[in-house]
């Protein structure tokens, strides 16, 4: 039976024209989206209207006062003046360079920030490791650990003033009952005021560090700990090889934030000591507050604020550079 003649098959091997045409992928580049009128659509303005309610308070309450304060630092603004405020250039900054009281407060602020941040991190790390264990009433311990975080700084300062009270404070009463002396005026002593305030700062700020570190611990895969334990690694070795590498990004971030927050502290120290005794606890924020609202030197206080903004910006830049280097090493 005669059939139709078959067409000879063409090979589609490597190098043949048909293979190249068969494996050629179509162009998947998408054309720009067009609107209802057929024209290419530009930036979506609707997204800006959605962001605007959240952006306006930031611009009005944060960015605006910041720019106004920077501009005020270059003027001779004072309270109660009948003359118009004049532009004085960098005169306030020149006076600030020779102000030993301000630089003493700056040094005290650095001691306060480091003295609070380091013990705060170490104690919070130990507490986070403890709360990460499968213990009874762990939920209650976690709830109690964040109680200081829920209290306003003014309330914390008043409470600790009662604890440090030289006559009826619980600390001095405990020392008397234990036969360790007649007590001490902790917040008025030149040698004890700053350590006493640092202790309060550590207690008040430890919960937020604990929560951040505990979240980092819970994101660490349990399989890594189990594999390290099967290999015979002890608790310290598992912490060095498994826990700390996973926790390091969180630790660096929360430490940098704590340094910035502690350096800018105001309410807690103001309630506890007001900057005394003899300026031993006068932080830079307290010094700028006194210059502005006690002595009326608004321009000079604004210059202090600019110096503190520069110091905080350096801390932020160092933190970001270190974070970027860590990401590149990975």
Tab-separated table of C-alpha atoms in Angstrom:
chain	number	residue	atom	x	y	z
A	1	UNK	CA	0.000	0.000	0.000
A	2	UNK	CA	1.546	3.221	-1.114
A	3	UNK	CA	1.641	5.899	1.515
A	4	UNK	CA	2.654	9.470	1.594
A	5	UNK	CA	6.399	10.041	1.413
A	6	UNK	CA	7.949	10.817	4.765
A	7	UNK	CA	9.887	14.035	5.271
A	8	UNK	CA	13.496	13.469	6.240
A	9	UNK	CA	14.157	14.281	9.902
A	10	UNK	CA	16.602	17.003	10.679
A	11	UNK	CA	19.054	16.448	13.465
A	12	UNK	CA	18.970	18.963	16.277
A	13	UNK	CA	22.379	18.284	17.652
A	14	UNK	CA	24.728	20.781	19.171
A	15	UNK	CA	25.811	23.322	16.661
A	16	UNK	CA	22.985	22.876	14.199
A	17	UNK	CA	20.843	25.800	13.162
A	18	UNK	CA	17.640	24.121	14.253
A	19	UNK	CA	18.995	23.481	17.761
A	20	UNK	CA	19.938	27.101	18.149
A	21	UNK	CA	16.540	28.247	17.030
A	22	UNK	CA	14.818	25.623	19.186
A	23	UNK	CA	16.720	26.579	22.385
A	24	UNK	CA	16.479	30.267	21.891
A	25	UNK	CA	14.486	31.733	24.750
A	26	UNK	CA	11.940	34.387	24.115
A	27	UNK	CA	12.586	37.893	25.425
A	28	UNK	CA	10.849	38.131	28.803
A	29	UNK	CA	11.533	41.778	29.503
A	30	UNK	CA	8.297	43.329	30.568
A	31	UNK	CA	7.219	46.582	29.009
A	32	UNK	CA	6.505	49.432	31.396
A	33	UNK	CA	3.071	49.283	32.872
A	34	UNK	CA	0.575	51.522	31.245
A	35	UNK	CA	-2.331	53.344	32.773
A	36	UNK	CA	-5.904	53.303	31.626
A	37	UNK	CA	-5.115	55.766	28.863
A	38	UNK	CA	-2.335	53.547	27.475
A	39	UNK	CA	0.534	55.804	28.597
A	40	UNK	CA	3.410	54.482	30.746
A	41	UNK	CA	2.638	54.832	34.443
A	42	UNK	CA	4.959	57.069	36.491
A	43	UNK	CA	5.633	57.057	40.259
A	44	UNK	CA	2.616	55.989	42.241
A	45	UNK	CA	1.479	59.075	44.165
A	46	UNK	CA	-1.081	57.056	46.078
A	47	UNK	CA	1.697	55.431	48.100
A	48	UNK	CA	2.916	58.863	49.229
A	49	UNK	CA	-0.563	59.751	50.449
A	50	UNK	CA	-0.602	56.541	52.499
A	51	UNK	CA	2.808	57.305	54.048
A	52	UNK	CA	2.043	60.982	54.658
A	53	UNK	CA	0.039	60.563	57.932
A	54	UNK	CA	2.984	58.752	59.512
A	55	UNK	CA	5.588	61.027	57.935
A	56	UNK	CA	4.078	64.352	58.996
A	57	UNK	CA	4.473	63.842	62.789
A	58	UNK	CA	8.113	62.859	62.261
A	59	UNK	CA	8.779	65.955	60.182
A	60	UNK	CA	6.917	68.298	62.542
A	61	UNK	CA	7.979	66.850	65.903
A	62	UNK	CA	11.482	65.515	65.146
A	63	UNK	CA	13.094	66.847	61.974
A	64	UNK	CA	11.737	70.379	62.340
A	65	UNK	CA	12.912	70.943	65.950
A	66	UNK	CA	16.251	69.337	65.117
A	67	UNK	CA	16.911	71.761	62.263
A	68	UNK	CA	15.691	74.680	64.368
A	69	UNK	CA	18.018	73.679	67.217
A	70	UNK	CA	21.006	73.466	64.863
A	71	UNK	CA	20.213	76.925	63.502
A	72	UNK	CA	19.772	78.248	67.059
A	73	UNK	CA	23.316	77.151	67.922
A	74	UNK	CA	24.697	79.855	65.614
A	75	UNK	CA	22.789	82.666	67.329
A	76	UNK	CA	22.969	84.531	70.653
A	77	UNK	CA	19.416	83.565	71.662
A	78	UNK	CA	18.694	84.201	75.351
A	79	UNK	CA	15.595	84.323	77.494
A	80	UNK	CA	14.231	87.703	78.574
A	81	UNK	CA	16.093	89.707	75.935
A	82	UNK	CA	14.449	92.784	74.503
A	83	UNK	CA	16.833	92.944	71.552
A	84	UNK	CA	16.470	90.831	68.437
A	85	UNK	CA	18.414	87.587	68.192
A	86	UNK	CA	21.569	87.978	66.106
A	87	UNK	CA	23.657	85.567	64.089
A	88	UNK	CA	27.026	84.984	65.806
A	89	UNK	CA	28.468	82.216	63.642
A	90	UNK	CA	30.638	79.704	65.493
A	91	UNK	CA	31.107	81.858	68.602
A	92	UNK	CA	29.109	79.455	70.796
A	93	UNK	CA	31.217	76.517	69.640
A	94	UNK	CA	34.422	78.458	70.322
A	95	UNK	CA	33.252	79.173	73.865
A	96	UNK	CA	32.284	75.538	74.247
A	97	UNK	CA	35.806	74.379	73.437
A	98	UNK	CA	37.097	76.199	76.527
A	99	UNK	CA	34.228	75.235	78.838
A	100	UNK	CA	35.791	72.739	81.238
A	101	UNK	CA	32.467	72.134	82.988
A	102	UNK	CA	30.880	70.886	79.788
A	103	UNK	CA	33.761	68.562	78.975
A	104	UNK	CA	33.662	67.232	82.537
A	105	UNK	CA	29.979	66.462	82.024
A	106	UNK	CA	30.833	64.875	78.677
A	107	UNK	CA	33.378	62.628	80.398
A	108	UNK	CA	30.829	61.733	83.089
A	109	UNK	CA	28.306	60.961	80.335
A	110	UNK	CA	30.740	58.529	78.690
A	111	UNK	CA	31.473	56.867	82.041
A	112	UNK	CA	27.750	56.602	82.689
A	113	UNK	CA	26.978	55.180	79.227
A	114	UNK	CA	29.731	52.546	79.332
A	115	UNK	CA	29.210	51.795	83.032
A	116	UNK	CA	25.526	51.091	82.430
A	117	UNK	CA	25.739	49.361	79.041
A	118	UNK	CA	28.422	46.754	79.838
A	119	UNK	CA	26.921	45.315	83.079
A	120	UNK	CA	23.484	45.645	81.524
A	121	UNK	CA	24.484	43.438	78.606
A	122	UNK	CA	26.286	40.825	80.715
A	123	UNK	CA	23.454	40.465	83.226
A	124	UNK	CA	20.822	40.469	80.474
A	125	UNK	CA	22.731	37.755	78.600
A	126	UNK	CA	22.827	35.536	81.685
A	127	UNK	CA	19.143	36.153	82.352
A	128	UNK	CA	18.226	35.443	78.726
A	129	UNK	CA	20.161	32.163	78.784
A	130	UNK	CA	18.344	31.197	81.988
A	131	UNK	CA	14.907	32.109	80.643
A	132	UNK	CA	15.615	30.137	77.463
A	133	UNK	CA	15.831	26.901	79.472
A	134	UNK	CA	12.851	24.634	79.959
A	135	UNK	CA	12.110	25.557	83.575
A	136	UNK	CA	8.971	25.465	85.648
A	137	UNK	CA	7.075	28.748	85.875
A	138	UNK	CA	9.180	30.140	83.063
A	139	UNK	CA	6.256	32.252	81.896
A	140	UNK	CA	6.084	33.921	85.312
A	141	UNK	CA	9.821	34.615	85.350
A	142	UNK	CA	9.619	36.178	81.893
A	143	UNK	CA	6.741	38.399	82.980
A	144	UNK	CA	8.572	39.562	86.118
A	145	UNK	CA	11.763	40.223	84.142
A	146	UNK	CA	10.123	42.974	82.084
A	147	UNK	CA	8.466	44.774	85.017
A	148	UNK	CA	11.172	47.501	85.250
A	149	UNK	CA	10.721	48.170	81.532
A	150	UNK	CA	7.020	48.880	82.041
A	151	UNK	CA	7.674	51.516	84.716
A	152	UNK	CA	8.260	55.178	83.758
A	153	UNK	CA	11.714	56.538	84.513
A	154	UNK	CA	10.307	59.116	86.913
A	155	UNK	CA	8.629	56.377	88.956
A	156	UNK	CA	11.837	54.330	88.925
A	157	UNK	CA	13.814	57.333	90.150
A	158	UNK	CA	11.374	58.056	93.011
A	159	UNK	CA	11.343	54.391	94.044
A	160	UNK	CA	15.123	54.153	94.160
A	161	UNK	CA	15.385	57.425	96.084
A	162	UNK	CA	13.331	55.707	98.769
A	163	UNK	CA	15.656	52.690	98.601
A	164	UNK	CA	18.732	54.932	99.013
A	165	UNK	CA	17.176	57.090	101.743
A	166	UNK	CA	19.850	57.559	104.436
A	167	UNK	CA	17.418	57.384	107.383
A	168	UNK	CA	14.656	54.930	106.470
A	169	UNK	CA	15.820	53.395	103.193
A	170	UNK	CA	15.651	49.649	102.810
A	171	UNK	CA	19.321	49.458	101.816
A	172	UNK	CA	20.643	51.144	104.959
A	173	UNK	CA	18.176	49.238	107.142
A	174	UNK	CA	19.466	45.971	105.696
A	175	UNK	CA	23.074	46.996	106.358
A	176	UNK	CA	22.233	47.905	109.946
A	177	UNK	CA	20.444	44.617	110.551
A	178	UNK	CA	23.419	42.702	109.193
A	179	UNK	CA	25.811	44.673	111.394
A	180	UNK	CA	27.682	46.176	108.433
A	181	UNK	CA	27.558	49.779	109.633
A	182	UNK	CA	25.152	52.602	110.234
A	183	UNK	CA	24.387	53.147	106.575
A	184	UNK	CA	25.433	55.811	104.133
A	185	UNK	CA	23.985	58.714	102.194
A	186	UNK	CA	24.454	57.064	98.826
A	187	UNK	CA	23.123	59.771	96.525
A	188	UNK	CA	24.865	62.657	98.313
A	189	UNK	CA	28.327	61.160	98.689
A	190	UNK	CA	30.944	62.296	96.195
A	191	UNK	CA	32.350	58.783	95.827
A	192	UNK	CA	29.075	56.839	95.830
A	193	UNK	CA	26.649	59.004	93.843
A	194	UNK	CA	27.708	57.926	90.347
A	195	UNK	CA	27.978	54.173	91.144
A	196	UNK	CA	24.579	54.308	92.865
A	197	UNK	CA	22.996	55.951	89.829
A	198	UNK	CA	24.695	53.476	87.471
A	199	UNK	CA	23.188	50.607	89.457
A	200	UNK	CA	19.722	52.064	88.948
A	201	UNK	CA	20.391	52.527	85.231
A	202	UNK	CA	21.436	48.889	84.881
A	203	UNK	CA	18.321	47.677	86.695
A	204	UNK	CA	15.975	49.891	84.686
A	205	UNK	CA	17.414	49.109	81.245
A	206	UNK	CA	18.170	45.404	81.587
A	207	UNK	CA	14.693	44.103	80.558
A	208	UNK	CA	14.792	45.474	77.007
A	209	UNK	CA	18.236	43.949	76.469
A	210	UNK	CA	17.012	40.649	77.907
A	211	UNK	CA	14.011	40.573	75.551
A	212	UNK	CA	16.190	41.264	72.500
A	213	UNK	CA	18.750	38.599	73.432
A	214	UNK	CA	16.036	36.080	74.289
A	215	UNK	CA	14.477	36.595	70.863
A	216	UNK	CA	17.877	35.947	69.295
A	217	UNK	CA	18.336	32.775	71.332
A	218	UNK	CA	14.944	31.423	70.301
A	219	UNK	CA	15.822	31.928	66.627
A	220	UNK	CA	18.887	29.687	66.986
A	221	UNK	CA	18.158	26.231	65.528
A	222	UNK	CA	17.911	23.561	68.228
A	223	UNK	CA	19.425	21.008	65.867
A	224	UNK	CA	22.787	22.745	66.082
A	225	UNK	CA	22.842	22.451	69.872
A	226	UNK	CA	21.823	18.800	69.700
A	227	UNK	CA	24.524	18.021	67.121
A	228	UNK	CA	27.172	19.795	69.211
A	229	UNK	CA	26.058	17.904	72.323
A	230	UNK	CA	26.285	14.577	70.453
A	231	UNK	CA	29.833	15.479	69.441
A	232	UNK	CA	30.709	15.843	73.117
A	233	UNK	CA	30.807	19.649	73.324
A	234	UNK	CA	30.235	21.087	76.780
A	235	UNK	CA	28.032	24.039	77.684
A	236	UNK	CA	30.793	26.654	77.249
A	237	UNK	CA	31.937	25.204	73.929
A	238	UNK	CA	28.356	25.071	72.630
A	239	UNK	CA	27.928	28.706	73.617
A	240	UNK	CA	31.104	29.747	71.778
A	241	UNK	CA	30.528	27.661	68.656
A	242	UNK	CA	26.741	27.754	68.264
A	243	UNK	CA	25.003	30.298	70.463
A	244	UNK	CA	27.275	33.325	70.208
A	245	UNK	CA	27.716	33.320	66.375
A	246	UNK	CA	23.932	33.299	65.981
A	247	UNK	CA	23.454	35.895	68.720
A	248	UNK	CA	26.233	38.283	67.692
A	249	UNK	CA	24.217	40.470	65.239
A	250	UNK	CA	21.502	41.014	67.847
A	251	UNK	CA	24.094	41.684	70.553
A	252	UNK	CA	25.916	44.294	68.475
A	253	UNK	CA	22.695	46.058	67.536
A	254	UNK	CA	21.255	46.229	71.060
A	255	UNK	CA	24.621	47.296	72.526
A	256	UNK	CA	24.908	50.184	70.083
A	257	UNK	CA	21.338	51.273	70.831
A	258	UNK	CA	21.934	51.046	74.583
A	259	UNK	CA	25.049	53.217	74.309
A	260	UNK	CA	23.069	55.879	72.469
A	261	UNK	CA	20.085	55.709	74.813
A	262	UNK	CA	22.222	55.780	77.950
A	263	UNK	CA	24.361	58.660	76.713
A	264	UNK	CA	21.193	60.690	76.115
A	265	UNK	CA	19.666	59.856	79.507
A	266	UNK	CA	17.983	62.666	81.387
A	267	UNK	CA	14.889	61.841	83.456
A	268	UNK	CA	16.323	59.072	85.625
A	269	UNK	CA	19.427	60.970	86.751
A	270	UNK	CA	17.485	64.216	87.077
A	271	UNK	CA	15.036	62.632	89.525
A	272	UNK	CA	17.714	60.789	91.482
A	273	UNK	CA	20.385	63.467	91.974
A	274	UNK	CA	19.600	66.471	89.767
A	275	UNK	CA	23.236	66.346	88.605
A	276	UNK	CA	24.736	66.535	92.092
A	277	UNK	CA	26.581	66.300	94.345
A	278	UNK	CA	29.094	68.814	93.070
A	279	UNK	CA	28.335	67.908	89.450
A	280	UNK	CA	29.461	64.286	89.923
A	281	UNK	CA	26.370	62.997	88.081
A	282	UNK	CA	25.811	65.938	85.744
A	283	UNK	CA	25.346	64.304	82.350
A	284	UNK	CA	25.618	66.388	79.141
A	285	UNK	CA	21.832	66.459	78.759
A	286	UNK	CA	21.495	67.820	82.304
A	287	UNK	CA	24.150	70.446	81.650
A	288	UNK	CA	22.411	71.617	78.462
A	289	UNK	CA	19.066	71.677	80.294
A	290	UNK	CA	20.490	73.907	83.038
A	291	UNK	CA	22.072	76.278	80.533
A	292	UNK	CA	18.818	76.623	78.605
A	293	UNK	CA	16.112	76.693	81.264
A	294	UNK	CA	17.954	77.818	84.393
A	295	UNK	CA	20.319	80.413	82.930
A	296	UNK	CA	18.419	81.192	79.715
A	297	UNK	CA	21.354	80.618	77.321
A	298	UNK	CA	19.391	79.015	74.503
A	299	UNK	CA	22.016	79.475	71.793
A	300	UNK	CA	24.798	78.095	73.963
A	301	UNK	CA	22.660	75.111	75.020
A	302	UNK	CA	21.810	74.430	71.370
A	303	UNK	CA	25.541	74.316	70.595
A	304	UNK	CA	25.918	71.670	73.317
A	305	UNK	CA	23.114	69.732	71.695
A	306	UNK	CA	24.907	69.845	68.338
A	307	UNK	CA	28.066	68.411	69.908
A	308	UNK	CA	26.046	65.589	71.454
A	309	UNK	CA	24.340	64.926	68.113
A	310	UNK	CA	27.784	64.674	66.502
A	311	UNK	CA	28.933	62.210	69.178
A	312	UNK	CA	25.837	60.047	68.723
A	313	UNK	CA	26.264	60.182	64.937
A	314	UNK	CA	29.802	58.850	65.313
A	315	UNK	CA	28.501	55.954	67.404
A	316	UNK	CA	25.844	55.185	64.796
A	317	UNK	CA	28.397	55.349	61.966
A	318	UNK	CA	30.776	52.997	63.772
A	319	UNK	CA	27.940	50.567	64.424
A	320	UNK	CA	26.849	50.616	60.775
A	321	UNK	CA	30.414	50.144	59.489
A	322	UNK	CA	30.929	47.212	61.815
A	323	UNK	CA	27.622	45.705	60.757
A	324	UNK	CA	28.464	46.072	57.060
A	325	UNK	CA	31.870	44.463	57.589
A	326	UNK	CA	30.189	41.564	59.358
A	327	UNK	CA	27.781	41.089	56.462
A	328	UNK	CA	30.655	41.108	53.961
A	329	UNK	CA	32.597	38.523	55.967
A	330	UNK	CA	29.639	36.182	55.708
